């Protein structure tokens, strides 16, 4: 038997960290590109980018940024912290 649970954060009735965003961010962190992340997750680029932008708007912070030196997408410190919190909650 397996027990599965999805966790998301809401504020004033609005979802600010939707289910699946954590996996998307993890894949970006590993591959340093949204393109590689959507290929691994088998989702569309537009859907994934919209999910990130919507969460950034609701959080009021940036979750991803371009590294000007390597031109690679990277997670912000707050994105890594959010992933750590989600990991702890899932345990």
Tab-separated table of N, CA and C in Angstrom:
chain	number	residue	atom	x	y	z
A	1	UNK	N	0.843	-1.166	0.000
A	1	UNK	CA	0.000	0.000	0.000
A	1	UNK	C	0.894	1.237	0.000
A	2	UNK	N	0.462	2.248	-0.740
A	2	UNK	CA	1.161	3.527	-0.790
A	2	UNK	C	0.235	4.617	-0.324
A	3	UNK	N	0.800	5.539	0.406
A	3	UNK	CA	0.044	6.728	0.801
A	3	UNK	C	0.689	7.909	0.115
A	4	UNK	N	-0.122	8.679	-0.591
A	4	UNK	CA	0.386	9.860	-1.270
A	4	UNK	C	-0.384	11.071	-0.792
A	5	UNK	N	0.302	12.173	-0.809
A	5	UNK	CA	-0.294	13.414	-0.332
A	5	UNK	C	0.253	14.567	-1.170
A	6	UNK	N	-0.590	15.510	-1.501
A	6	UNK	CA	-0.149	16.718	-2.190
A	6	UNK	C	-0.360	17.888	-1.247
A	7	UNK	N	0.648	18.725	-1.179
A	7	UNK	CA	0.597	19.884	-0.295
A	7	UNK	C	0.693	21.139	-1.140
A	8	UNK	N	-0.112	22.114	-0.830
A	8	UNK	CA	0.015	23.412	-1.477
A	8	UNK	C	-0.336	24.477	-0.468
A	9	UNK	N	0.148	25.675	-0.731
A	9	UNK	CA	-0.080	26.798	0.173
A	9	UNK	C	-1.153	27.700	-0.398
A	10	UNK	N	-2.052	28.146	0.486
A	10	UNK	CA	-3.098	29.076	0.094
A	10	UNK	C	-3.062	30.267	1.036
A	11	UNK	N	-3.451	31.403	0.494
A	11	UNK	CA	-3.568	32.608	1.305
A	11	UNK	C	-4.796	33.352	0.830
A	12	UNK	N	-5.694	33.640	1.767
A	12	UNK	CA	-6.952	34.321	1.445
A	12	UNK	C	-7.702	33.619	0.315
A	13	UNK	N	-7.686	32.297	0.332
A	13	UNK	CA	-8.413	31.521	-0.656
A	13	UNK	C	-7.696	31.323	-1.982
A	14	UNK	N	-6.548	31.970	-2.167
A	14	UNK	CA	-5.805	31.846	-3.424
A	14	UNK	C	-4.604	30.931	-3.227
A	15	UNK	N	-4.420	30.018	-4.159
A	15	UNK	CA	-3.270	29.116	-4.114
A	15	UNK	C	-2.029	29.882	-4.512
A	16	UNK	N	-1.013	29.862	-3.642
A	16	UNK	CA	0.221	30.574	-3.969
A	16	UNK	C	1.374	29.634	-4.292
A	17	UNK	N	1.282	28.384	-3.872
A	17	UNK	CA	2.296	27.379	-4.215
A	17	UNK	C	1.537	26.123	-4.615
A	18	UNK	N	1.173	26.008	-5.900
A	18	UNK	CA	0.295	24.914	-6.330
A	18	UNK	C	0.998	23.569	-6.368
A	19	UNK	N	0.217	22.488	-6.343
A	19	UNK	CA	0.808	21.157	-6.485
A	19	UNK	C	1.567	21.064	-7.810
A	20	UNK	N	2.695	20.412	-7.775
A	20	UNK	CA	3.488	20.246	-8.983
A	20	UNK	C	4.554	21.304	-9.186
A	21	UNK	N	4.388	22.456	-8.562
A	21	UNK	CA	5.389	23.511	-8.714
A	21	UNK	C	6.716	23.073	-8.120
A	22	UNK	N	6.670	22.332	-7.020
A	22	UNK	CA	7.916	21.877	-6.407
A	22	UNK	C	8.707	20.974	-7.351
A	23	UNK	N	8.026	20.061	-8.045
A	23	UNK	CA	8.726	19.164	-8.971
A	23	UNK	C	9.280	19.943	-10.163
A	24	UNK	N	8.534	20.913	-10.632
A	24	UNK	CA	9.009	21.757	-11.732
A	24	UNK	C	10.273	22.505	-11.314
A	25	UNK	N	10.260	23.086	-10.121
A	25	UNK	CA	11.434	23.816	-9.636
A	25	UNK	C	12.625	22.878	-9.436
A	26	UNK	N	12.371	21.677	-8.920
A	26	UNK	CA	13.461	20.702	-8.743
A	26	UNK	C	14.122	20.385	-10.083
A	27	UNK	N	13.306	20.177	-11.109
A	27	UNK	CA	13.846	19.843	-12.423
A	27	UNK	C	14.619	21.016	-13.035
A	28	UNK	N	14.160	22.226	-12.799
A	28	UNK	CA	14.905	23.405	-13.270
A	28	UNK	C	16.232	23.484	-12.539
A	29	UNK	N	16.207	23.222	-11.235
A	29	UNK	CA	17.434	23.239	-10.448
A	29	UNK	C	18.451	22.219	-10.930
A	30	UNK	N	17.972	21.062	-11.378
A	30	UNK	CA	18.873	20.014	-11.865
A	30	UNK	C	19.406	20.322	-13.267
A	31	UNK	N	18.512	20.743	-14.148
A	31	UNK	CA	18.892	20.897	-15.548
A	31	UNK	C	19.236	22.311	-15.980
A	32	UNK	N	18.961	23.283	-15.117
A	32	UNK	CA	19.240	24.694	-15.398
A	32	UNK	C	18.550	25.196	-16.664
A	33	UNK	N	17.396	24.605	-16.970
A	33	UNK	CA	16.630	25.093	-18.111
A	33	UNK	C	15.186	24.648	-17.975
A	34	UNK	N	14.296	25.517	-18.400
A	34	UNK	CA	12.884	25.175	-18.381
A	34	UNK	C	12.591	24.117	-19.446
A	35	UNK	N	13.276	24.207	-20.556
A	35	UNK	CA	13.084	23.241	-21.638
A	35	UNK	C	13.373	21.811	-21.160
A	36	UNK	N	14.495	21.621	-20.470
A	36	UNK	CA	14.807	20.267	-19.988
A	36	UNK	C	13.804	19.819	-18.926
A	37	UNK	N	13.346	20.759	-18.097
A	37	UNK	CA	12.375	20.421	-17.056
A	37	UNK	C	11.049	19.956	-17.657
A	38	UNK	N	10.548	20.673	-18.671
A	38	UNK	CA	9.257	20.289	-19.243
A	38	UNK	C	9.365	18.970	-20.004
A	39	UNK	N	10.526	18.703	-20.586
A	39	UNK	CA	10.712	17.416	-21.256
A	39	UNK	C	10.676	16.270	-20.255
A	40	UNK	N	11.307	16.441	-19.113
A	40	UNK	CA	11.303	15.379	-18.094
A	40	UNK	C	9.925	15.182	-17.479
A	41	UNK	N	9.174	16.272	-17.349
A	41	UNK	CA	7.859	16.203	-16.727
A	41	UNK	C	6.736	15.974	-17.735
A	42	UNK	N	7.096	15.961	-19.010
A	42	UNK	CA	6.122	15.742	-20.074
A	42	UNK	C	4.964	16.734	-20.003
A	43	UNK	N	5.302	18.001	-19.941
A	43	UNK	CA	4.305	19.067	-19.919
A	43	UNK	C	4.711	20.129	-20.927
A	44	UNK	N	3.861	21.095	-21.138
A	44	UNK	CA	4.178	22.120	-22.133
A	44	UNK	C	4.997	23.254	-21.507
A	45	UNK	N	5.810	23.842	-22.347
A	45	UNK	CA	6.654	24.964	-21.928
A	45	UNK	C	5.777	26.117	-21.446
A	46	UNK	N	4.757	26.429	-22.213
A	46	UNK	CA	3.871	27.547	-21.876
A	46	UNK	C	3.165	27.329	-20.536
A	47	UNK	N	2.673	26.113	-20.309
A	47	UNK	CA	2.007	25.795	-19.047
A	47	UNK	C	2.969	25.954	-17.875
A	48	UNK	N	4.177	25.418	-18.013
A	48	UNK	CA	5.169	25.476	-16.935
A	48	UNK	C	5.592	26.911	-16.657
A	49	UNK	N	5.868	27.673	-17.715
A	49	UNK	CA	6.276	29.067	-17.527
A	49	UNK	C	5.155	29.866	-16.865
A	50	UNK	N	3.919	29.605	-17.254
A	50	UNK	CA	2.771	30.276	-16.639
A	50	UNK	C	2.633	29.938	-15.167
A	51	UNK	N	2.888	28.676	-14.822
A	51	UNK	CA	2.807	28.239	-13.426
A	51	UNK	C	3.853	28.969	-12.576
A	52	UNK	N	5.043	29.123	-13.116
A	52	UNK	CA	6.118	29.830	-12.405
A	52	UNK	C	5.764	31.306	-12.246
A	53	UNK	N	5.356	31.937	-13.334
A	53	UNK	CA	5.038	33.367	-13.304
A	53	UNK	C	3.866	33.653	-12.370
A	54	UNK	N	2.863	32.787	-12.376
A	54	UNK	CA	1.708	32.962	-11.495
A	54	UNK	C	2.132	32.854	-10.029
A	55	UNK	N	2.971	31.859	-9.714
A	55	UNK	CA	3.447	31.697	-8.332
A	55	UNK	C	4.303	32.887	-7.913
A	56	UNK	N	5.139	33.381	-8.815
A	56	UNK	CA	5.972	34.548	-8.494
A	56	UNK	C	5.097	35.763	-8.189
A	57	UNK	N	4.054	35.929	-8.977
A	57	UNK	CA	3.136	37.063	-8.762
A	57	UNK	C	2.440	36.949	-7.404
A	58	UNK	N	1.985	35.738	-7.090
A	58	UNK	CA	1.268	35.538	-5.828
A	58	UNK	C	2.201	35.626	-4.618
A	59	UNK	N	3.420	35.094	-4.757
A	59	UNK	CA	4.420	35.185	-3.680
A	59	UNK	C	4.946	36.608	-3.537
A	60	UNK	N	5.017	37.310	-4.663
A	60	UNK	CA	5.608	38.638	-4.659
A	60	UNK	C	7.133	38.581	-4.692
A	61	UNK	N	7.676	37.463	-5.144
A	61	UNK	CA	9.132	37.285	-5.229
A	61	UNK	C	9.476	36.507	-6.493
A	62	UNK	N	10.752	36.515	-6.854
A	62	UNK	CA	11.221	35.754	-8.009
A	62	UNK	C	11.615	34.346	-7.560
A	63	UNK	N	11.223	33.362	-8.343
A	63	UNK	CA	11.593	31.979	-8.059
A	63	UNK	C	12.727	31.503	-8.961
A	64	UNK	N	12.787	32.051	-10.175
A	64	UNK	CA	13.841	31.690	-11.123
A	64	UNK	C	14.458	32.960	-11.697
A	65	UNK	N	15.705	32.825	-12.134
A	65	UNK	CA	16.394	33.957	-12.765
A	65	UNK	C	17.452	33.412	-13.716
A	66	UNK	N	17.811	34.228	-14.666
A	66	UNK	CA	18.854	33.837	-15.611
A	66	UNK	C	20.213	34.182	-15.016
A	67	UNK	N	21.144	33.256	-15.135
A	67	UNK	CA	22.523	33.511	-14.735
A	67	UNK	C	23.190	34.199	-15.928
A	68	UNK	N	23.565	35.463	-15.769
A	68	UNK	CA	24.116	36.198	-16.915
A	68	UNK	C	25.437	35.619	-17.427
A	69	UNK	N	26.206	34.991	-16.570
A	69	UNK	CA	27.493	34.440	-16.981
A	69	UNK	C	27.327	33.211	-17.871
A	70	UNK	N	26.376	32.337	-17.519
A	70	UNK	CA	26.215	31.091	-18.268
A	70	UNK	C	24.961	31.064	-19.130
A	71	UNK	N	24.112	32.083	-18.986
A	71	UNK	CA	22.835	32.145	-19.707
A	71	UNK	C	21.945	30.942	-19.389
A	72	UNK	N	22.090	30.411	-18.167
A	72	UNK	CA	21.296	29.266	-17.717
A	72	UNK	C	20.261	29.740	-16.701
A	73	UNK	N	19.129	29.076	-16.682
A	73	UNK	CA	18.086	29.379	-15.718
A	73	UNK	C	18.476	28.769	-14.377
A	74	UNK	N	18.305	29.518	-13.319
A	74	UNK	CA	18.629	29.000	-11.989
A	74	UNK	C	17.552	29.407	-11.001
A	75	UNK	N	17.474	28.645	-9.930
A	75	UNK	CA	16.521	28.949	-8.862
A	75	UNK	C	17.094	30.019	-7.956
A	76	UNK	N	16.209	30.852	-7.434
A	76	UNK	CA	16.629	31.843	-6.450
A	76	UNK	C	16.779	31.162	-5.095
A	77	UNK	N	17.375	31.839	-4.176
A	77	UNK	CA	17.555	31.295	-2.827
A	77	UNK	C	16.209	30.992	-2.178
A	78	UNK	N	15.223	31.861	-2.385
A	78	UNK	CA	13.900	31.627	-1.799
A	78	UNK	C	13.228	30.404	-2.427
A	79	UNK	N	13.496	30.127	-3.686
A	79	UNK	CA	12.943	28.921	-4.324
A	79	UNK	C	13.535	27.673	-3.674
A	80	UNK	N	14.862	27.678	-3.451
A	80	UNK	CA	15.499	26.531	-2.780
A	80	UNK	C	14.949	26.359	-1.370
A	81	UNK	N	14.749	27.471	-0.662
A	81	UNK	CA	14.195	27.413	0.694
A	81	UNK	C	12.779	26.846	0.661
A	82	UNK	N	11.980	27.270	-0.309
A	82	UNK	CA	10.611	26.756	-0.442
A	82	UNK	C	10.616	25.251	-0.695
A	83	UNK	N	11.544	24.789	-1.518
A	83	UNK	CA	11.650	23.350	-1.778
A	83	UNK	C	12.028	22.582	-0.517
A	84	UNK	N	12.921	23.152	0.282
A	84	UNK	CA	13.299	22.517	1.545
A	84	UNK	C	12.109	22.421	2.491
A	85	UNK	N	11.295	23.469	2.542
A	85	UNK	CA	10.107	23.475	3.406
A	85	UNK	C	9.133	22.412	2.933
A	86	UNK	N	8.903	22.335	1.623
A	86	UNK	CA	7.984	21.327	1.083
A	86	UNK	C	8.485	19.916	1.381
A	87	UNK	N	9.779	19.716	1.254
A	87	UNK	CA	10.377	18.402	1.543
A	87	UNK	C	10.151	18.013	3.002
A	88	UNK	N	10.358	18.968	3.913
A	88	UNK	CA	10.141	18.708	5.335
A	88	UNK	C	8.671	18.401	5.624
A	89	UNK	N	7.761	19.126	4.987
A	89	UNK	CA	6.354	18.898	5.210
A	89	UNK	C	5.915	17.528	4.699
A	90	UNK	N	6.493	17.102	3.579
A	90	UNK	CA	6.126	15.801	3.020
A	90	UNK	C	6.608	14.646	3.903
A	91	UNK	N	7.685	14.861	4.652
A	91	UNK	CA	8.183	13.828	5.564
A	91	UNK	C	7.224	13.663	6.711
